[in-house]
mmCIF file of C-alpha atoms in Angstrom:
data_model
loop_
_atom_site.group_PDB
_atom_site.id
_atom_site.type_symbol
_atom_site.label_atom_id
_atom_site.label_comp_id
_atom_site.label_asym_id
_atom_site.label_seq_id
_atom_site.Cartn_x
_atom_site.Cartn_y
_atom_site.Cartn_z
ATOM 1 C CA MET T 1 5.480 11.268 -8.409
ATOM 2 C CA GLY T 2 2.199 11.782 -6.625
ATOM 3 C CA THR T 3 -1.117 9.911 -6.423
ATOM 4 C CA GLN T 4 -4.530 10.872 -7.586
ATOM 5 C CA ASN T 5 -6.471 8.881 -5.063
ATOM 6 C CA LYS T 6 -5.701 7.225 -1.775
ATOM 7 C CA ILE T 7 -7.245 4.348 -0.773
ATOM 8 C CA LYS T 8 -7.096 3.055 2.873
ATOM 9 C CA MET T 9 -6.701 -0.667 3.385
ATOM 10 C CA ASP T 10 -7.753 -1.644 6.555
ATOM 11 C CA CYS T 11 -6.877 -5.109 8.119
ATOM 12 C CA LEU T 12 -8.831 -8.136 6.990
ATOM 13 C CA GLU T 13 -11.352 -9.841 9.324
ATOM 14 C CA PRO T 14 -9.992 -13.154 10.601
ATOM 15 C CA GLU T 15 -12.264 -15.265 8.331
ATOM 16 C CA LYS T 16 -11.447 -13.171 5.100
ATOM 17 C CA ALA T 17 -7.388 -12.998 6.030
ATOM 18 C CA TRP T 18 -8.157 -17.136 6.106
ATOM 19 C CA GLU T 19 -9.785 -17.153 2.881
ATOM 20 C CA LEU T 20 -7.178 -14.938 1.346
ATOM 21 C CA PHE T 21 -4.474 -17.446 3.003
ATOM 22 C CA GLN T 22 -6.272 -20.544 1.504
ATOM 23 C CA ASP T 23 -6.287 -18.760 -1.828
ATOM 24 C CA ASN T 24 -2.651 -18.120 -2.352
ATOM 25 C CA VAL T 25 -1.487 -21.555 -0.439
ATOM 26 C CA ARG T 26 -2.450 -24.580 -2.806
ATOM 27 C CA ASP T 27 -4.918 -27.260 -1.059
ATOM 28 C CA GLU T 28 -1.959 -29.827 -2.046
ATOM 29 C CA THR T 29 0.206 -28.012 0.191
ATOM 30 C CA LEU T 30 -2.000 -27.488 2.864
ATOM 31 C CA ASN T 31 -3.182 -31.093 2.886
ATOM 32 C CA SER T 32 0.228 -32.616 2.568
ATOM 33 C CA HIS T 33 0.448 -33.265 6.207
ATOM 34 C CA PRO T 34 -2.348 -33.453 8.736
ATOM 35 C CA ASP T 35 -0.735 -30.731 11.100
ATOM 36 C CA ILE T 36 0.105 -28.368 8.415
ATOM 37 C CA GLN T 37 -3.476 -26.774 8.356
ATOM 38 C CA ASN T 38 -3.244 -25.937 11.955
ATOM 39 C CA LEU T 39 0.300 -24.673 11.374
ATOM 40 C CA ALA T 40 -1.072 -22.619 8.230
ATOM 41 C CA LYS T 41 -3.724 -21.054 10.684
ATOM 42 C CA GLN T 42 -0.855 -19.750 13.087
ATOM 43 C CA VAL T 43 1.117 -18.276 10.192
ATOM 44 C CA ASP T 44 -2.473 -16.514 9.071
ATOM 45 C CA GLU T 45 -3.050 -14.964 12.405
ATOM 46 C CA ARG T 46 0.566 -13.866 12.485
ATOM 47 C CA CYS T 47 0.098 -11.810 9.545
ATOM 48 C CA SER T 48 -2.668 -9.920 11.809
ATOM 49 C CA GLY T 49 -4.976 -9.157 8.843
ATOM 50 C CA LEU T 50 -2.628 -7.234 6.546
ATOM 51 C CA PRO T 51 -3.359 -8.093 3.147
ATOM 52 C CA LEU T 52 0.162 -7.357 1.608
ATOM 53 C CA ALA T 53 1.581 -9.555 4.527
ATOM 54 C CA LEU T 54 -0.496 -12.287 3.647
ATOM 55 C CA ILE T 55 0.259 -12.366 0.260
ATOM 56 C CA ILE T 56 4.109 -12.186 0.658
ATOM 57 C CA ILE T 57 4.158 -14.996 3.440
ATOM 58 C CA ASN T 58 1.708 -16.868 1.614
ATOM 59 C CA TYR T 59 4.132 -16.756 -1.469
ATOM 60 C CA ASP T 60 6.839 -18.054 0.624
ATOM 61 C CA MET T 61 4.701 -20.829 2.312
ATOM 62 C CA ALA T 62 3.012 -22.398 -0.861
ATOM 63 C CA CYS T 63 5.710 -24.666 -1.925
ATOM 64 C CA LYS T 64 6.529 -25.846 1.727
ATOM 65 C CA THR T 65 5.029 -29.563 2.179
ATOM 66 C CA THR T 66 6.770 -30.879 5.073
ATOM 67 C CA LEU T 67 5.902 -30.315 9.027
ATOM 68 C CA ARG T 68 9.665 -29.365 9.600
ATOM 69 C CA GLU T 69 9.649 -26.506 6.963
ATOM 70 C CA TRP T 70 6.339 -24.974 8.386
ATOM 71 C CA LYS T 71 7.457 -25.183 12.204
ATOM 72 C CA TYR T 72 10.702 -23.760 10.972
ATOM 73 C CA SER T 73 8.873 -20.780 9.235
ATOM 74 C CA ILE T 74 6.795 -20.236 12.256
ATOM 75 C CA GLU T 75 9.667 -19.747 14.393
ATOM 76 C CA MET T 76 11.313 -17.254 11.928
ATOM 77 C CA LEU T 77 8.129 -15.360 11.905
ATOM 78 C CA LYS T 78 8.026 -15.333 15.974
ATOM 79 C CA GLN T 79 11.271 -13.701 15.473
ATOM 80 C CA TYR T 80 10.303 -11.088 13.280
ATOM 81 C CA VAL T 81 6.783 -10.086 14.044
ATOM 82 C CA LEU T 82 6.349 -7.129 16.227
ATOM 83 C CA PRO T 83 3.375 -6.397 18.417
ATOM 84 C CA LYS T 84 2.263 -3.180 16.727
ATOM 85 C CA ILE T 85 0.401 -3.493 13.360
ATOM 86 C CA GLU T 86 2.439 -0.739 11.974
ATOM 87 C CA ASN T 87 5.679 -2.347 12.863
ATOM 88 C CA GLU T 88 4.715 -5.823 11.306
ATOM 89 C CA VAL T 89 5.103 -4.924 7.396
ATOM 90 C CA PHE T 90 8.915 -4.464 7.583
ATOM 91 C CA PRO T 91 9.468 -7.676 9.783
ATOM 92 C CA LEU T 92 7.434 -9.625 7.376
ATOM 93 C CA LEU T 93 9.018 -8.326 4.146
ATOM 94 C CA LYS T 94 12.337 -8.998 5.876
ATOM 95 C CA PHE T 95 11.349 -12.595 6.324
ATOM 96 C CA SER T 96 10.345 -12.849 3.055
ATOM 97 C CA TYR T 97 13.523 -11.335 1.576
ATOM 98 C CA ASP T 98 15.612 -13.545 4.085
ATOM 99 C CA ASN T 99 14.156 -16.623 2.423
ATOM 100 C CA LEU T 100 14.871 -15.587 -1.162
ATOM 101 C CA PRO T 101 17.033 -18.094 -3.009
ATOM 102 C CA ASP T 102 20.636 -16.627 -3.471
ATOM 103 C CA ALA T 103 20.513 -15.865 -7.100
ATOM 104 C CA THR T 104 17.351 -13.933 -6.268
ATOM 105 C CA MET T 105 18.550 -12.167 -3.430
ATOM 106 C CA LYS T 106 21.543 -10.867 -5.351
ATOM 107 C CA CYS T 107 19.647 -9.875 -8.308
ATOM 108 C CA PHE T 108 17.351 -7.952 -5.807
ATOM 109 C CA LEU T 109 20.523 -6.161 -4.345
ATOM 110 C CA TYR T 110 21.620 -5.518 -7.849
ATOM 111 C CA TYR T 111 18.457 -3.675 -8.486
ATOM 112 C CA CYS T 112 18.490 -1.796 -5.140
ATOM 113 C CA MET T 113 21.866 0.024 -6.500
ATOM 114 C CA TYR T 114 19.434 2.164 -9.013
ATOM 115 C CA PRO T 115 17.394 5.098 -7.899
ATOM 116 C CA GLU T 116 13.764 4.944 -7.790
ATOM 117 C CA ASP T 117 12.079 5.123 -11.293
ATOM 118 C CA TYR T 118 15.349 4.827 -12.817
ATOM 119 C CA CYS T 119 15.233 3.198 -16.480
ATOM 120 C CA ILE T 120 17.655 0.190 -16.378
ATOM 121 C CA PRO T 121 18.699 -1.009 -20.024
ATOM 122 C CA LYS T 122 17.559 -4.384 -20.863
ATOM 123 C CA LYS T 123 21.039 -5.367 -22.021
ATOM 124 C CA ARG T 124 22.417 -4.701 -18.389
ATOM 125 C CA LEU T 125 19.769 -6.835 -16.810
ATOM 126 C CA VAL T 126 20.724 -9.624 -18.915
ATOM 127 C CA GLU T 127 24.135 -9.342 -18.028
ATOM 128 C CA TYR T 128 23.645 -9.965 -14.499
#
């Protein structure tokens, strides 16, 4: 399956990355503790302006409202993020995967058994 047009997506400038981060993480979350805004900026910086990384990590962080959850997530991100940008997407995706609920992770692994573009019957999805 080929592509007709390729679009090069550059990393976002820090200000734009922070805007994207704030768009995806609710104000309620960012304001749930006085220190969370500073921790959120650390998470944002770890994503190195990569839009996909920002969206994936923001999805995971959106429901975290305690200082403990944010600090733990930052420590986890420090383990995954590598210095070169081209090596950062995989570790960020792995971080997101590692934080999936068990049931969701099992579903994801189940779907991975099928080849790309394979048509999975609806009945089979419901059974699992």
